[in-house]
Amino acid sequence: MARRSETTLPASLLLLSLLLLLSSVSGRAPFACDPKNPATRGYKFCRVRVPLHVRVRDLIGRLTLQEKIRLLVNNAAAVPRLGIQGYEWWSEALHGVSNVGPGTKFGDGFLGATMFPQVITTAASFNQSLWQQIGQVVSDEARAMYNGGSAGLTFWSPNVNIFRDPRWGRGQETPGEDPFLAGKYAASYVKGLQGTSGNRLKVAACCKHYTAYDLDNWNGVDRYHFNAKVSKQDLKDTYDVPFKSCVVEGNVASVMCSYNQVNGKPTCADPDLLKGTIRGQWRLNGYIVSDCDSVGVLYDNQHYTKTPEEAAAATIKAGLDLDCGPFLAVHTESAVKGGLLVEEDVNMALANTLTVQMRLGMFDGEPSAQPFGNLGPRDVCSASNNQLALDAARQGMVLLQNRLGALPLSVARHRTIAVIGPNSDVTVTMIGNYAGVACGYTTPLQGIARYSRTLHENACADVSCGSAQRFGAAEAIARQADATVLVMGLDQSIEAEFRDRAGLLLPGHQQELISRVARVSKGPTILVLMSGSPIDVTFAKNDPRISAIVWAGYPGQNGGTAIADVIFGQTNPHGKLPMTWYPQDYLAKVPMTDMGMRPDPARGYPGRTYRFYKGPVVFPFGFGLSYTKFATSLSELAPRKVNVPFSTLTTLQQNTTSSSSSSPPPLLGSSQAIRTIHSDCESDAMSLDLDVDVHNAGGVDGTHTMLVFSSPPKQGGEWSMEKQLIGFEKVDLAAGSRKRVRVNVRVCKHLSVVDRNGIRRIPFGQHHVHIGELKHPISVQLSKLGVN
């Protein structure tokens, strides 16, 4: 989402951008309505007890057209005559308060902030309460910095795009490849950031980048020129799912439209997506903002309109409220004067942004007298925040392999550890992208040194590992040590914004280093991988000399402690992969520009993600081992049938029309399915409870991450879905203990599919619910009751 460094802006835009920046007063509170200023007390928009919409209307009515237009951009200009200071809208808080956006500055009492694990790592915990807790801490620190004049209150996070392609450089920012998982993450993190105090906002979150955005720069195609061709089916059942959850369940205050086009229209100028879907169907209570410079992109790069005034008018009329960039500030007045817009269009956009600012308390006077006004420097980088960052890193660790129980290591037997690899003593690598300044770091080497004596050798100058010159030194210490830990993988030089990966193998000579060290190691060899995306480590998986493999993701400021805690058994790992790990040869079959999720055998297209792809994998979605063994069983009373009621036969015939045919199928045909909107989804009959008994059958206390999937009836490729995640639970169990967990299956939510026309339906026939090795059938049938 960063600005386009490779694009040269016209001199007029550069000048205006500079003027806007100079006119804004970065982070000085209060934003407006200073109680010490007698003039502001007379304004209705400053009166806290006046209804919000009345205050907003009063303020808009006092502004000139030129003043309004200068508020349409991220570095909104001051209106001194009304006591309104400038405001920078652009701040980031993906996994901690970040200084990527200009709205946040470290220094002046705030030297850093708590840097939690990168999102892909935290998603591996499958823990909604953790995600919300992290959001609460991040917003505490954000409010504290705002109170101290070092940050704004509008944070353009989280990124909830689907991690569709394993090469995407920004996949690390997302909760992974599954729409249900991404949606639950979005709602949980947003609730943590914004708080749950009615219409009042602690900070304003923003779900980005809407929609079908997951390509940065691949084979000469970049995000500024890419037209994502997406079927109605994939849009409804994959790409839009986390955004809908973010708005409907999370009540997010903002959605960001993306750079790319979708089916020939720039997302920031598509009224069907903005006014129709986000604000209309999902009823967004907030504002829609462009990705930075994307209004300029649709004119300059995509040539979507003939004139810049037409571009300004198209975006505002489509439903855009705020431009990250100067384009609207430069061209909106001309668009109004030319009749392309009316001033009321501008007023509607301002009403959405000003309402959010008032919900934040920015027009309520001195922040210290408001809710959250007591937060300050003591609430940033606190001991409890640091502990939560450590807990999050521990929960995100995924144990991928553990031959013969090689892990955990023993402090009694493994007194000397060889710590090797380009990521063995790193700091900023651990926090990934869109991060700020961490409170401090514990590297893997430092973490391991707390348990045993260490021998250290990077062996590679960096993750590119272009030379094998130091491999001999690495082999030498591996021969001496009681165990060897290789910390390898990627960093932002390999995967990042505007940097998609070329392949899935380890860079440079990393594979050679791992194999050579494993061959000579005196004790067990543990491979730890840092990355935000899948790596094809088939060679290591198949090498009997490599005892264990741990994926650490980008584990945040306390990543080294968490890695060591897992290796030495202080933490029993319970993370699960939030994305599929594909073999390298998968890439030859899937161009990044192909947005199709479902397989197409006719052209050799294998499909994407665990939901549709049936080919070989290195490690599957949802995979992760533990140091103990868990067994699950279903209650004998688990329901096996559900009846879907209808009121009339006419309704039945209308709703069982096959999405692949223009005429209704036979009444009991195999492809029948009812639209969910015509079902009594809230009926008790449409809800099933499955009682699952979870048993810790091993000798170690542990947490079981129970994933629940459903699969629809096979209907000739109509749905083309293997299975879909419908729920997950964390179950803490002492060794030898049991616990019963109730899984609620809502037929409309969990047993429905989307047809080729983008219509969500419940298929009749035999569905299955999958829990671990369990596969429980549920027959969905037509209810005879009520049919006439």
mmCIF file of C-alpha atoms in Angstrom, residues 11 13 82 122 131 169 234 284 297 305 326 352 371 392 421 445 495 511-512 523 621 636 672 722 726 752:
data_model
loop_
_atom_site.group_PDB
_atom_site.id
_atom_site.type_symbol
_atom_site.label_atom_id
_atom_site.label_comp_id
_atom_site.label_asym_id
_atom_site.label_seq_id
_atom_site.Cartn_x
_atom_site.Cartn_y
_atom_site.Cartn_z
ATOM 1 C CA ALA A 11 4.954 19.414 -10.717
ATOM 2 C CA LEU A 13 0.672 17.707 -7.821
ATOM 3 C CA LEU A 82 -13.034 27.151 12.397
ATOM 4 C CA THR A 122 -0.407 -15.055 14.268
ATOM 5 C CA TRP A 131 -6.220 -11.790 17.685
ATOM 6 C CA GLY A 169 5.221 -10.952 -1.709
ATOM 7 C CA ASP A 234 -15.032 -16.826 -7.038
ATOM 8 C CA LEU A 284 -20.601 0.025 6.001
ATOM 9 C CA VAL A 297 -3.218 5.305 -11.267
ATOM 10 C CA THR A 305 -10.936 8.165 -18.213
ATOM 11 C CA PRO A 326 -3.254 14.567 -3.929
ATOM 12 C CA ASN A 352 -18.551 9.746 5.954
ATOM 13 C CA PRO A 371 -12.231 8.046 27.075
ATOM 14 C CA ALA A 392 1.573 -14.846 20.219
ATOM 15 C CA GLY A 421 22.255 -19.855 9.270
ATOM 16 C CA LEU A 445 20.782 -17.207 18.981
ATOM 17 C CA GLU A 495 9.277 -11.358 -0.479
ATOM 18 C CA GLN A 511 19.741 -26.057 0.562
ATOM 19 C CA GLU A 512 23.358 -27.074 0.127
ATOM 20 C CA GLY A 523 23.583 -34.741 17.244
ATOM 21 C CA PHE A 621 -3.238 -26.378 4.968
ATOM 22 C CA GLU A 636 -23.047 -41.595 19.186
ATOM 23 C CA GLN A 672 -30.934 -29.445 -6.588
ATOM 24 C CA GLU A 722 -12.956 -30.469 -1.852
ATOM 25 C CA ILE A 726 -16.248 -23.919 8.994
ATOM 26 C CA SER A 752 -23.807 -23.859 1.670
#
